[in-house]
PDB file of C-alpha atoms and ligand atoms in Angstrom:
ATOM      1  CA  UNK Y 260      83.037  91.586  66.461  1.00  0.00           C
ATOM      2  CA  UNK Y 261      84.712  92.728  69.647  1.00  0.00           C
ATOM      3  CA  UNK Y 262      88.464  93.171  69.281  1.00  0.00           C
ATOM      4  CA  UNK Y 263      89.222  92.506  72.967  1.00  0.00           C
ATOM      5  CA  UNK Y 264      90.451  89.224  74.348  1.00  0.00           C
ATOM      6  CA  UNK Y 265      88.040  88.050  77.011  1.00  0.00           C
ATOM      7  CA  UNK Y 266      87.782  84.248  76.873  1.00  0.00           C
ATOM      8  CA  UNK Y 267      90.022  81.892  78.768  1.00  0.00           C
ATOM      9  CA  UNK Y 268      91.584  79.526  76.258  1.00  0.00           C
ATOM     10  CA  UNK Y 269      91.932  75.788  76.492  1.00  0.00           C
ATOM     11  CA  UNK Y 270      95.493  74.904  77.442  1.00  0.00           C
ATOM     12  CA  UNK Y 271      96.098  73.236  74.082  1.00  0.00           C
ATOM     13  CA  UNK Y 272      95.182  76.393  72.150  1.00  0.00           C
ATOM     14  CA  UNK Y 273      97.361  78.537  74.365  1.00  0.00           C
ATOM     15  CA  UNK Y 274     100.173  76.029  73.940  1.00  0.00           C
ATOM     16  CA  UNK Y 275      99.918  76.324  70.148  1.00  0.00           C
ATOM     17  CA  UNK Y 276      99.903  80.121  70.308  1.00  0.00           C
ATOM     18  CA  UNK Y 277     102.951  80.228  72.541  1.00  0.00           C
ATOM     19  CA  UNK Y 278     104.739  77.512  70.621  1.00  0.00           C
ATOM     20  CA  UNK Y 279     104.490  79.597  67.458  1.00  0.00           C
ATOM     21  CA  UNK Y 280     105.472  82.809  69.254  1.00  0.00           C
ATOM     22  CA  UNK Y 281     108.554  81.286  70.857  1.00  0.00           C
ATOM     23  CA  UNK Y 282     109.529  79.326  67.764  1.00  0.00           C
ATOM     24  CA  UNK Y 283     109.605  82.547  65.745  1.00  0.00           C
ATOM     25  CA  UNK Y 284     111.600  84.326  68.426  1.00  0.00           C
ATOM     26  CA  UNK Y 285     114.017  81.419  68.520  1.00  0.00           C
ATOM     27  CA  UNK Y 286     114.593  81.739  64.779  1.00  0.00           C
ATOM     28  CA  UNK Y 287     115.427  85.420  65.104  1.00  0.00           C
ATOM     29  CA  UNK Y 288     117.876  84.610  67.896  1.00  0.00           C
ATOM     30  CA  UNK Y 289     119.500  81.870  65.811  1.00  0.00           C
ATOM     31  CA  UNK Y 290     119.862  84.270  62.899  1.00  0.00           C
ATOM     32  CA  UNK Y 291     121.492  86.778  65.214  1.00  0.00           C
ATOM     33  CA  UNK Y 292     123.939  84.086  66.295  1.00  0.00           C
ATOM     34  CA  UNK Y 293     124.772  83.240  62.684  1.00  0.00           C
ATOM     35  CA  UNK Y 294     123.329  79.733  63.009  1.00  0.00           C
ATOM     36  CA  UNK Y 295     120.705  80.097  60.268  1.00  0.00           C
ATOM     37  CA  UNK Y 296     121.251  80.884  56.609  1.00  0.00           C
ATOM     38  CA  UNK Y 297     119.018  82.176  53.837  1.00  0.00           C
ATOM     39  CA  UNK Y 298     116.062  84.169  55.037  1.00  0.00           C
ATOM     40  CA  UNK Y 299     112.922  83.819  57.108  1.00  0.00           C
ATOM     41  CA  UNK Y 300     109.681  85.698  57.689  1.00  0.00           C
ATOM     42  CA  UNK Y 301     108.095  85.449  61.117  1.00  0.00           C
ATOM     43  CA  UNK Y 302     104.367  85.573  61.816  1.00  0.00           C
ATOM     44  CA  UNK Y 303     104.755  87.300  65.206  1.00  0.00           C
ATOM     45  CA  UNK Y 304     101.415  88.914  66.056  1.00  0.00           C
ATOM     46  CA  UNK Y 305      99.440  86.738  63.624  1.00  0.00           C
ATOM     47  CA  UNK Y 306      99.684  83.419  65.509  1.00  0.00           C
ATOM     48  CA  UNK Y 307      96.016  83.416  66.581  1.00  0.00           C
ATOM     49  CA  UNK Y 308      94.814  83.091  62.968  1.00  0.00           C
ATOM     50  CA  UNK Y 309      95.983  79.518  62.218  1.00  0.00           C
ATOM     51  CA  UNK Y 310      95.380  78.499  65.829  1.00  0.00           C
ATOM     52  CA  UNK Y 311      91.735  79.654  65.593  1.00  0.00           C
ATOM     53  CA  UNK Y 312      91.199  77.798  62.361  1.00  0.00           C
ATOM     54  CA  UNK Y 313      93.158  74.633  63.136  1.00  0.00           C
ATOM     55  CA  UNK Y 314      90.335  72.906  65.030  1.00  0.00           C
ATOM     56  CA  UNK Y 315      87.922  73.596  62.180  1.00  0.00           C
ATOM     57  CA  UNK Y 316      89.938  71.613  59.638  1.00  0.00           C
ATOM     58  CA  UNK Y 317      89.986  67.867  59.041  1.00  0.00           C
ATOM     59  CA  UNK Y 318      92.662  65.466  57.838  1.00  0.00           C
ATOM     60  CA  UNK Y 319      91.097  65.638  54.349  1.00  0.00           C
ATOM     61  CA  UNK Y 320      91.589  69.384  54.092  1.00  0.00           C
ATOM     62  CA  UNK Y 321      94.584  70.512  52.062  1.00  0.00           C
ATOM     63  CA  UNK Y 322      96.369  73.581  53.419  1.00  0.00           C
ATOM     64  CA  UNK Y 323      98.399  75.935  51.242  1.00  0.00           C
ATOM     65  CA  UNK Y 324     100.710  78.369  52.934  1.00  0.00           C
ATOM     66  CA  UNK Y 325     103.125  81.120  51.948  1.00  0.00           C
ATOM     67  CA  UNK Y 326     106.431  82.771  52.846  1.00  0.00           C
ATOM     68  CA  UNK Y 327     105.213  83.643  56.375  1.00  0.00           C
ATOM     69  CA  UNK Y 328     103.973  80.145  57.096  1.00  0.00           C
ATOM     70  CA  UNK Y 329     105.639  78.700  60.216  1.00  0.00           C
ATOM     71  CA  UNK Y 330     102.496  79.363  62.264  1.00  0.00           C
ATOM     72  CA  UNK Y 331     100.340  77.573  59.695  1.00  0.00           C
ATOM     73  CA  UNK Y 332     102.618  74.563  59.867  1.00  0.00           C
ATOM     74  CA  UNK Y 333     102.936  74.470  63.652  1.00  0.00           C
ATOM     75  CA  UNK Y 334      99.205  74.980  64.237  1.00  0.00           C
ATOM     76  CA  UNK Y 335      98.529  71.969  62.034  1.00  0.00           C
ATOM     77  CA  UNK Y 336     101.324  69.568  63.016  1.00  0.00           C
ATOM     78  CA  UNK Y 337     102.722  70.901  66.317  1.00  0.00           C
ATOM     79  CA  UNK Y 338     106.061  69.490  65.275  1.00  0.00           C
ATOM     80  CA  UNK Y 339     108.732  72.161  65.782  1.00  0.00           C
ATOM     81  CA  UNK Y 340     111.643  69.689  65.475  1.00  0.00           C
ATOM     82  CA  UNK Y 341     110.981  68.805  61.821  1.00  0.00           C
ATOM     83  CA  UNK Y 342     110.566  72.468  60.900  1.00  0.00           C
ATOM     84  CA  UNK Y 343     113.608  73.668  62.776  1.00  0.00           C
ATOM     85  CA  UNK Y 344     115.698  70.871  61.260  1.00  0.00           C
ATOM     86  CA  UNK Y 345     114.409  71.907  57.826  1.00  0.00           C
ATOM     87  CA  UNK Y 346     115.333  75.542  58.375  1.00  0.00           C
ATOM     88  CA  UNK Y 347     118.736  74.610  59.829  1.00  0.00           C
ATOM     89  CA  UNK Y 348     119.377  71.976  57.142  1.00  0.00           C
ATOM     90  CA  UNK Y 349     119.956  69.280  59.747  1.00  0.00           C
ATOM     91  CA  UNK Y 350     119.098  65.573  59.746  1.00  0.00           C
ATOM     92  CA  UNK Y 351     115.400  64.967  60.344  1.00  0.00           C
ATOM     93  CA  UNK Y 352     114.513  67.944  58.132  1.00  0.00           C
ATOM     94  CA  UNK Y 353     110.997  67.851  56.763  1.00  0.00           C
ATOM     95  CA  UNK Y 354     112.067  68.289  53.110  1.00  0.00           C
ATOM     96  CA  UNK Y 355     115.668  67.243  53.462  1.00  0.00           C
ATOM     97  CA  UNK Y 356     116.708  70.845  54.028  1.00  0.00           C
ATOM     98  CA  UNK Y 357     115.935  71.846  50.437  1.00  0.00           C
ATOM     99  CA  UNK Y 358     112.687  73.695  51.156  1.00  0.00           C
ATOM    100  CA  UNK Y 359     114.011  75.817  54.015  1.00  0.00           C
ATOM    101  CA  UNK Y 360     111.691  78.257  55.721  1.00  0.00           C
ATOM    102  CA  UNK Y 361     109.284  78.838  52.848  1.00  0.00           C
ATOM    103  CA  UNK Y 362     108.887  75.637  50.828  1.00  0.00           C
ATOM    104  CA  UNK Y 363     107.391  72.903  52.955  1.00  0.00           C
ATOM    105  CA  UNK Y 364     105.527  69.762  51.979  1.00  0.00           C
ATOM    106  CA  UNK Y 365     103.867  67.272  54.279  1.00  0.00           C
ATOM    107  CA  UNK Y 366     100.578  65.331  54.186  1.00  0.00           C
ATOM    108  CA  UNK Y 367      97.995  67.692  52.734  1.00  0.00           C
ATOM    109  CA  UNK Y 368     100.224  70.705  53.386  1.00  0.00           C
ATOM    110  CA  UNK Y 369     102.242  72.748  50.900  1.00  0.00           C
ATOM    111  CA  UNK Y 370     103.843  76.172  51.149  1.00  0.00           C
ATOM    112  CA  UNK Y 371     105.588  78.364  48.615  1.00  0.00           C
ATOM    113  CA  UNK Y 372     107.399  81.674  48.747  1.00  0.00           C
ATOM    114  CA  UNK Y 373     106.148  82.631  45.288  1.00  0.00           C
ATOM    115  CA  UNK Y 374     103.243  84.990  45.741  1.00  0.00           C
ATOM    116  CA  UNK Y 375     100.103  84.056  43.829  1.00  0.00           C
ATOM    117  CA  UNK Y 376     101.360  80.577  43.012  1.00  0.00           C
ATOM    118  CA  UNK Y 377      99.211  78.589  45.417  1.00  0.00           C
ATOM    119  CA  UNK Y 378      95.709  79.847  44.794  1.00  0.00           C
ATOM    120  CA  UNK Y 379      95.294  78.421  41.250  1.00  0.00           C
ATOM    121  CA  UNK Y 380      96.770  75.112  42.439  1.00  0.00           C
ATOM    122  CA  UNK Y 381      94.350  75.104  45.371  1.00  0.00           C
ATOM    123  CA  UNK Y 382      91.388  75.532  43.012  1.00  0.00           C
ATOM    124  CA  UNK Y 383      92.447  72.318  41.292  1.00  0.00           C
ATOM    125  CA  UNK Y 384      92.832  70.560  44.643  1.00  0.00           C
ATOM    126  CA  UNK Y 385      89.390  71.846  45.701  1.00  0.00           C
ATOM    127  CA  UNK Y 386      87.898  70.467  42.495  1.00  0.00           C
ATOM    128  CA  UNK Y 387      89.509  67.127  43.267  1.00  0.00           C
ATOM    129  CA  UNK Y 388      88.110  67.258  46.825  1.00  0.00           C
ATOM    130  CA  UNK Y 389      84.641  67.943  45.429  1.00  0.00           C
ATOM    131  CA  UNK Y 390      84.890  64.927  43.119  1.00  0.00           C
ATOM    132  CA  UNK Y 391      86.245  62.740  45.910  1.00  0.00           C
ATOM    133  CA  UNK Y 392      83.187  63.506  48.086  1.00  0.00           C
ATOM    134  CA  UNK Y 393      84.945  63.024  51.421  1.00  0.00           C
ATOM    135  CA  UNK Y 394      84.075  66.498  52.648  1.00  0.00           C
ATOM    136  CA  UNK Y 395      87.599  67.842  52.218  1.00  0.00           C
ATOM    137  CA  UNK Y 396      88.302  71.452  51.285  1.00  0.00           C
ATOM    138  CA  UNK Y 397      91.307  73.392  50.033  1.00  0.00           C
ATOM    139  CA  UNK Y 398      92.505  76.212  52.273  1.00  0.00           C
ATOM    140  CA  UNK Y 399      94.839  78.949  51.067  1.00  0.00           C
ATOM    141  CA  UNK Y 400      96.523  81.542  53.248  1.00  0.00           C
ATOM    142  CA  UNK Y 401      97.256  84.815  51.432  1.00  0.00           C
ATOM    143  CA  UNK Y 402      98.676  88.187  52.420  1.00  0.00           C
ATOM    144  CA  UNK Y 403      97.045  91.455  51.373  1.00  0.00           C
ATOM    145  CA  UNK Y 404      99.990  92.133  49.044  1.00  0.00           C
ATOM    146  CA  UNK Y 405      99.184  89.010  47.049  1.00  0.00           C
ATOM    147  CA  UNK Y 406      96.005  90.679  45.819  1.00  0.00           C
ATOM    148  CA  UNK Y 407      98.353  92.439  43.397  1.00  0.00           C
ATOM    149  CA  UNK Y 408      98.923  89.153  41.560  1.00  0.00           C
ATOM    150  CA  UNK Y 409      96.700  88.448  38.530  1.00  0.00           C
ATOM    151  CA  UNK Y 410      96.507  84.728  39.272  1.00  0.00           C
ATOM    152  CA  UNK Y 411      94.479  85.550  42.383  1.00  0.00           C
ATOM    153  CA  UNK Y 412      91.601  86.805  40.222  1.00  0.00           C
ATOM    154  CA  UNK Y 413      91.808  84.009  37.649  1.00  0.00           C
ATOM    155  CA  UNK Y 414      91.593  81.514  40.494  1.00  0.00           C
ATOM    156  CA  UNK Y 415      88.676  83.219  42.240  1.00  0.00           C
ATOM    157  CA  UNK Y 416      86.796  83.394  38.964  1.00  0.00           C
ATOM    158  CA  UNK Y 417      87.087  79.658  38.317  1.00  0.00           C
ATOM    159  CA  UNK Y 418      86.465  78.761  41.970  1.00  0.00           C
ATOM    160  CA  UNK Y 419      83.120  80.529  41.892  1.00  0.00           C
ATOM    161  CA  UNK Y 420      82.213  79.388  38.386  1.00  0.00           C
ATOM    162  CA  UNK Y 421      82.907  75.745  39.168  1.00  0.00           C
ATOM    163  CA  UNK Y 422      81.671  75.960  42.781  1.00  0.00           C
ATOM    164  CA  UNK Y 423      84.595  74.302  44.478  1.00  0.00           C
ATOM    165  CA  UNK Y 424      85.158  73.950  48.237  1.00  0.00           C
ATOM    166  CA  UNK Y 425      87.874  76.597  48.559  1.00  0.00           C
ATOM    167  CA  UNK Y 426      88.572  78.675  51.635  1.00  0.00           C
ATOM    168  CA  UNK Y 427      90.823  81.696  51.177  1.00  0.00           C
ATOM    169  CA  UNK Y 428      92.185  83.094  54.427  1.00  0.00           C
ATOM    170  CA  UNK Y 429      93.526  86.608  53.992  1.00  0.00           C
ATOM    171  CA  UNK Y 430      95.956  87.809  56.619  1.00  0.00           C
ATOM    172  CA  UNK Y 431      95.630  91.513  56.018  1.00  0.00           C
ATOM    173  CA  UNK Y 432      98.428  92.999  58.097  1.00  0.00           C
ATOM    174  CA  UNK Y 433      98.267  96.307  56.241  1.00  0.00           C
ATOM    175  CA  UNK Y 434     101.688  96.094  54.663  1.00  0.00           C
ATOM    176  CA  UNK Y 435     103.481  94.099  51.966  1.00  0.00           C
ATOM    177  CA  UNK Y 436     107.221  93.995  52.540  1.00  0.00           C
ATOM    178  CA  UNK Y 437     107.661  97.786  52.985  1.00  0.00           C
ATOM    179  CA  UNK Y 438     104.630  99.067  51.039  1.00  0.00           C
ATOM    180  CA  UNK Y 439     101.532  99.996  53.065  1.00  0.00           C
ATOM    181  CA  UNK Y 440      98.392  98.445  51.594  1.00  0.00           C
ATOM    182  CA  UNK Y 441      96.729 101.868  51.668  1.00  0.00           C
ATOM    183  CA  UNK Y 442      99.032 103.132  48.902  1.00  0.00           C
ATOM    184  CA  UNK Y 443      98.910 100.084  46.641  1.00  0.00           C
ATOM    185  CA  UNK Y 444      95.350  98.719  46.751  1.00  0.00           C
ATOM    186  CA  UNK Y 445      92.405 100.465  45.075  1.00  0.00           C
ATOM    187  CA  UNK Y 446      89.107  99.686  46.813  1.00  0.00           C
ATOM    188  CA  UNK Y 447      88.931  96.821  49.291  1.00  0.00           C
ATOM    189  CA  UNK Y 448      89.440  93.075  49.385  1.00  0.00           C
ATOM    190  CA  UNK Y 449      85.749  92.677  50.239  1.00  0.00           C
ATOM    191  CA  UNK Y 450      84.657  94.568  47.125  1.00  0.00           C
ATOM    192  CA  UNK Y 451      86.977  92.498  44.964  1.00  0.00           C
ATOM    193  CA  UNK Y 452      85.658  89.232  46.421  1.00  0.00           C
ATOM    194  CA  UNK Y 453      82.027  90.303  46.118  1.00  0.00           C
ATOM    195  CA  UNK Y 454      82.620  91.218  42.467  1.00  0.00           C
ATOM    196  CA  UNK Y 455      82.868  87.448  41.890  1.00  0.00           C
ATOM    197  CA  UNK Y 456      79.739  86.889  44.059  1.00  0.00           C
ATOM    198  CA  UNK Y 457      81.905  84.913  46.468  1.00  0.00           C
ATOM    199  CA  UNK Y 458      80.890  84.681  50.129  1.00  0.00           C
ATOM    200  CA  UNK Y 459      83.013  86.894  52.406  1.00  0.00           C
ATOM    201  CA  UNK Y 460      83.504  87.455  56.123  1.00  0.00           C
ATOM    202  CA  UNK Y 461      85.729  89.947  57.916  1.00  0.00           C
ATOM    203  CA  UNK Y 462      87.300  89.087  61.284  1.00  0.00           C
ATOM    204  CA  UNK Y 463      88.676  91.820  63.529  1.00  0.00           C
ATOM    205  CA  UNK Y 464      88.631  89.923  66.822  1.00  0.00           C
ATOM    206  CA  UNK Y 465      91.686  88.389  68.504  1.00  0.00           C
ATOM    207  CA  UNK Y 466      89.499  86.187  70.705  1.00  0.00           C
ATOM    208  CA  UNK Y 467      89.869  82.606  69.492  1.00  0.00           C
ATOM    209  CA  UNK Y 468      86.514  81.204  70.726  1.00  0.00           C
ATOM    210  CA  UNK Y 469      84.710  84.229  69.255  1.00  0.00           C
ATOM    211  CA  UNK Y 470      86.473  83.760  65.935  1.00  0.00           C
ATOM    212  CA  UNK Y 471      85.576  80.061  65.838  1.00  0.00           C
ATOM    213  CA  UNK Y 472      81.934  80.747  66.595  1.00  0.00           C
ATOM    214  CA  UNK Y 473      81.818  83.308  63.804  1.00  0.00           C
ATOM    215  CA  UNK Y 474      83.566  81.335  61.073  1.00  0.00           C
ATOM    216  CA  UNK Y 475      82.705  77.688  61.841  1.00  0.00           C
ATOM    217  CA  UNK Y 476      79.243  77.748  60.188  1.00  0.00           C
ATOM    218  CA  UNK Y 477      80.673  79.522  57.155  1.00  0.00           C
ATOM    219  CA  UNK Y 478      83.430  76.916  56.757  1.00  0.00           C
ATOM    220  CA  UNK Y 479      80.788  74.206  57.167  1.00  0.00           C
ATOM    221  CA  UNK Y 480      79.032  75.724  54.152  1.00  0.00           C
ATOM    222  CA  UNK Y 481      82.218  75.564  52.099  1.00  0.00           C
ATOM    223  CA  UNK Y 482      82.413  71.881  52.974  1.00  0.00           C
ATOM    224  CA  UNK Y 483      78.802  70.910  52.446  1.00  0.00           C
ATOM    225  CA  UNK Y 484      77.676  73.262  49.692  1.00  0.00           C
ATOM    226  CA  UNK Y 485      80.997  73.263  47.812  1.00  0.00           C
ATOM    227  CA  UNK Y 486      81.096  77.033  47.533  1.00  0.00           C
ATOM    228  CA  UNK Y 487      84.173  79.224  47.938  1.00  0.00           C
ATOM    229  CA  UNK Y 488      84.567  81.568  50.899  1.00  0.00           C
ATOM    230  CA  UNK Y 489      87.042  84.335  51.690  1.00  0.00           C
ATOM    231  CA  UNK Y 490      87.762  85.190  55.320  1.00  0.00           C
ATOM    232  CA  UNK Y 491      89.708  88.406  55.784  1.00  0.00           C
ATOM    233  CA  UNK Y 492      91.516  88.773  59.101  1.00  0.00           C
ATOM    234  CA  UNK Y 493      92.417  92.345  59.948  1.00  0.00           C
ATOM    235  CA  UNK Y 494      95.698  91.748  61.709  1.00  0.00           C
ATOM    236  CA  UNK Y 495      99.184  93.101  62.350  1.00  0.00           C
ATOM    237  CA  UNK Y 496     102.638  91.753  62.117  1.00  0.00           C
ATOM    238  CA  UNK Y 497     104.774  92.671  65.076  1.00  0.00           C
ATOM    239  CA  UNK Y 498     108.122  92.162  63.446  1.00  0.00           C
ATOM    240  CA  UNK Y 499     109.805  93.262  60.246  1.00  0.00           C
ATOM    241  CA  UNK Y 500     109.009  91.777  56.838  1.00  0.00           C
ATOM    242  CA  UNK Y 501     112.048  89.558  57.117  1.00  0.00           C
ATOM    243  CA  UNK Y 502     114.669  90.457  59.706  1.00  0.00           C
ATOM    244  CA  UNK Y 503     115.994  94.018  59.674  1.00  0.00           C
ATOM    245  CA  UNK Y 504     113.678  95.676  57.165  1.00  0.00           C
ATOM    246  CA  UNK Y 505     110.900  97.357  59.137  1.00  0.00           C
ATOM    247  CA  UNK Y 506     110.051 100.756  57.664  1.00  0.00           C
ATOM    248  CA  UNK Y 507     107.127 101.552  59.973  1.00  0.00           C
ATOM    249  CA  UNK Y 508     107.429 104.457  62.419  1.00  0.00           C
ATOM    250  CA  UNK Y 509     107.759 104.011  66.175  1.00  0.00           C
ATOM    251  CA  UNK Y 510     104.237 105.249  66.918  1.00  0.00           C
ATOM    252  CA  UNK Y 511     102.723 102.640  64.586  1.00  0.00           C
ATOM    253  CA  UNK Y 512     104.860  99.896  66.085  1.00  0.00           C
ATOM    254  CA  UNK Y 513     103.898 100.947  69.633  1.00  0.00           C
ATOM    255  CA  UNK Y 514     100.185 100.809  68.772  1.00  0.00           C
ATOM    256  CA  UNK Y 515     100.627  97.346  67.244  1.00  0.00           C
ATOM    257  CA  UNK Y 516     102.502  96.152  70.313  1.00  0.00           C
ATOM    258  CA  UNK Y 517      99.768  97.453  72.629  1.00  0.00           C
ATOM    259  CA  UNK Y 518      97.140  95.466  70.754  1.00  0.00           C
ATOM    260  CA  UNK Y 519      99.157  92.281  70.531  1.00  0.00           C
ATOM    261  CA  UNK Y 520      97.250  89.214  71.774  1.00  0.00           C
ATOM    262  CA  UNK Y 521     100.148  88.157  74.010  1.00  0.00           C
ATOM    263  CA  UNK Y 522     100.114  91.199  76.282  1.00  0.00           C
ATOM    264  CA  UNK Y 523      96.321  91.357  76.314  1.00  0.00           C
ATOM    265  CA  UNK Y 524      96.061  87.698  77.305  1.00  0.00           C
ATOM    266  CA  UNK Y 525      98.862  87.945  79.867  1.00  0.00           C
ATOM    267  CA  UNK Y 526      97.071  90.778  81.634  1.00  0.00           C
ATOM    268  CA  UNK Y 527      93.815  88.827  81.743  1.00  0.00           C
ATOM    269  CA  UNK Y 528      95.090  85.295  82.549  1.00  0.00           C
ATOM    270  CA  UNK Y 529      98.660  85.660  83.895  1.00  0.00           C
ATOM    271  CA  UNK Y 530      98.851  82.352  85.787  1.00  0.00           C
ATOM    272  CA  UNK Y 531      97.724  80.181  82.905  1.00  0.00           C
ATOM    273  CA  UNK Y 532     100.035  82.003  80.518  1.00  0.00           C
ATOM    274  CA  UNK Y 533     103.042  81.544  82.771  1.00  0.00           C
ATOM    275  CA  UNK Y 534     102.267  77.849  83.317  1.00  0.00           C
ATOM    276  CA  UNK Y 535     101.885  77.038  79.629  1.00  0.00           C
ATOM    277  CA  UNK Y 536     104.792  79.237  78.641  1.00  0.00           C
ATOM    278  CA  UNK Y 537     107.069  77.180  80.883  1.00  0.00           C
ATOM    279  CA  UNK Y 538     105.989  74.007  79.074  1.00  0.00           C
ATOM    280  CA  UNK Y 539     106.652  75.628  75.716  1.00  0.00           C
ATOM    281  CA  UNK Y 540     110.067  76.905  76.771  1.00  0.00           C
ATOM    282  CA  UNK Y 541     111.041  73.427  77.944  1.00  0.00           C
ATOM    283  CA  UNK Y 542     109.856  71.799  74.738  1.00  0.00           C
ATOM    284  CA  UNK Y 543     111.695  74.280  72.531  1.00  0.00           C
ATOM    285  CA  UNK Y 544     114.854  74.073  74.622  1.00  0.00           C
ATOM    286  CA  UNK Y 545     114.838  70.292  74.055  1.00  0.00           C
ATOM    287  CA  UNK Y 546     114.176  70.740  70.352  1.00  0.00           C
ATOM    288  CA  UNK Y 547     117.015  73.182  69.737  1.00  0.00           C
ATOM    289  CA  UNK Y 548     119.412  71.153  71.863  1.00  0.00           C
ATOM    290  CA  UNK Y 549     118.631  68.035  69.805  1.00  0.00           C
ATOM    291  CA  UNK Y 550     118.491  69.601  66.349  1.00  0.00           C
ATOM    292  CA  UNK Y 551     121.611  71.702  66.726  1.00  0.00           C
ATOM    293  CA  UNK Y 552     123.799  68.698  67.379  1.00  0.00           C
ATOM    294  CA  UNK Y 553     122.539  66.684  64.419  1.00  0.00           C
ATOM    295  CA  UNK Y 554     124.725  66.529  61.292  1.00  0.00           C
ATOM    296  CA  UNK Y 555     123.918  68.709  58.300  1.00  0.00           C
ATOM    297  CA  UNK Y 556     121.810  66.927  55.675  1.00  0.00           C
ATOM    298  CA  UNK Y 557     123.794  65.728  52.694  1.00  0.00           C
ATOM    299  CA  UNK Y 558     122.322  65.932  49.219  1.00  0.00           C
ATOM    300  CA  UNK Y 559     123.376  66.532  45.661  1.00  0.00           C
ATOM    301  CA  UNK Y 560     121.622  67.526  42.437  1.00  0.00           C
ATOM    302  CA  UNK Y 561     121.574  63.910  41.342  1.00  0.00           C
ATOM    303  CA  UNK Y 562     119.572  62.765  44.386  1.00  0.00           C
ATOM    304  CA  UNK Y 563     116.254  61.130  43.523  1.00  0.00           C
TER     305      UNK Y 563
HETATM  306  C1  TPP C 111     105.752  86.626  42.661  1.00  0.00           C
HETATM  307  C2  TPP C 111     106.513  87.252  43.813  1.00  0.00           C
HETATM  308  N1  TPP C 111     106.829  88.548  43.748  1.00  0.00           N
HETATM  309  C3  TPP C 111     107.534  89.137  44.764  1.00  0.00           C
HETATM  310  C4  TPP C 111     107.930  88.392  45.837  1.00  0.00           C
HETATM  311  C5  TPP C 111     108.756  89.030  46.954  1.00  0.00           C
HETATM  312  N2  TPP C 111     107.935  89.161  48.149  1.00  0.00           N
HETATM  313  C6  TPP C 111     107.999  88.228  49.137  1.00  0.00           C
HETATM  314  S1  TPP C 111     106.908  88.543  50.342  1.00  0.00           S
HETATM  315  C7  TPP C 111     106.368  89.941  49.593  1.00  0.00           C
HETATM  316  C8  TPP C 111     105.301  90.777  50.204  1.00  0.00           C
HETATM  317  C9  TPP C 111     104.130  89.930  50.596  1.00  0.00           C
HETATM  318  O1  TPP C 111     103.147  90.727  51.163  1.00  0.00           O
HETATM  319  P1  TPP C 111     101.792  90.082  51.649  1.00  0.00           P
HETATM  320  O2  TPP C 111     101.216  89.206  50.608  1.00  0.00           O
HETATM  321  O3  TPP C 111     100.945  91.204  52.142  1.00  0.00           O
HETATM  322  O4  TPP C 111     102.217  89.141  52.851  1.00  0.00           O
HETATM  323  P2  TPP C 111     102.933  89.554  54.220  1.00  0.00           P
HETATM  324  O5  TPP C 111     104.398  89.540  53.955  1.00  0.00           O
HETATM  325  O6  TPP C 111     102.422  90.883  54.619  1.00  0.00           O
HETATM  326  O7  TPP C 111     102.542  88.484  55.171  1.00  0.00           O
HETATM  327  C10 TPP C 111     107.038  90.156  48.402  1.00  0.00           C
HETATM  328  C11 TPP C 111     106.796  91.294  47.487  1.00  0.00           C
HETATM  329  C12 TPP C 111     107.563  87.031  45.863  1.00  0.00           C
HETATM  330  N3  TPP C 111     107.891  86.253  46.882  1.00  0.00           N
HETATM  331  N4  TPP C 111     106.846  86.484  44.843  1.00  0.00           N
END
């Protein structure tokens, strides 16, 4: 697949992309201002992955996300207020402020910061979806680093053996925390997946319509044939693992920046980008203004 961006996006897709980009930037600003506690991991640079896939999922599909999951959540629900309130521990929080950035739960959506925890659970949910016969699938987002967890292989084994409708989306950004994938992974993700005779597709494009055309028929197979599929996105994270812990050299970071979808799209469709970006800025300005003035959520260990 071509790695260039060449298609003009529908406004709603561009809105989702920019919403995620600006939401993540907002979080980093709020951290800098001392208004957020705990930690957070931004998906800057990877926004196009959940946005590409979001239109291919149905309300019956169960999405599992991980520590870098704000984009997954926003692409599905487009509800920045509930997520920001959750992260800030303010009234209106999605999980009453207990889940924070990494542990979110909402209709058919669950995220966890524990690597390797979700995939076995998703196999069970996929089995349930198969038995329910409503065409639902289980979708799990994983980083490349999570292929170092043994549960990943146990889950893939059973998924293939039992033929469950499971889609594994690998966001291979080439690094896990501060360890480059090249020095911790023997062989490739593709070889590991094929060892289980599981269907596999690699995506290197940043072009959302191209990605959808490529993966839609494969996801349809997961749904209709109840067979697992792994899609590996070759991607990059723009920012640090968390906040101040980027160990990559300047040359690497410059190359990543040059190939970021935002700049590529801005050069190709500047007017549309500016127009939609204004809408996003207004929406997020309203959200932060509202959420920031809400009271902190109150809870205790004895709460139901
Ligand atoms: C079981 C477990 N071990 C270690 C960690 C700490 N940890 C959080 S994220 C991370 C790296 C994840 O890398 P990857 O899966 O490639 O995802 P990425 O951060 O690149 O998106 C580690 C080691 C964890 N959350 N869970």
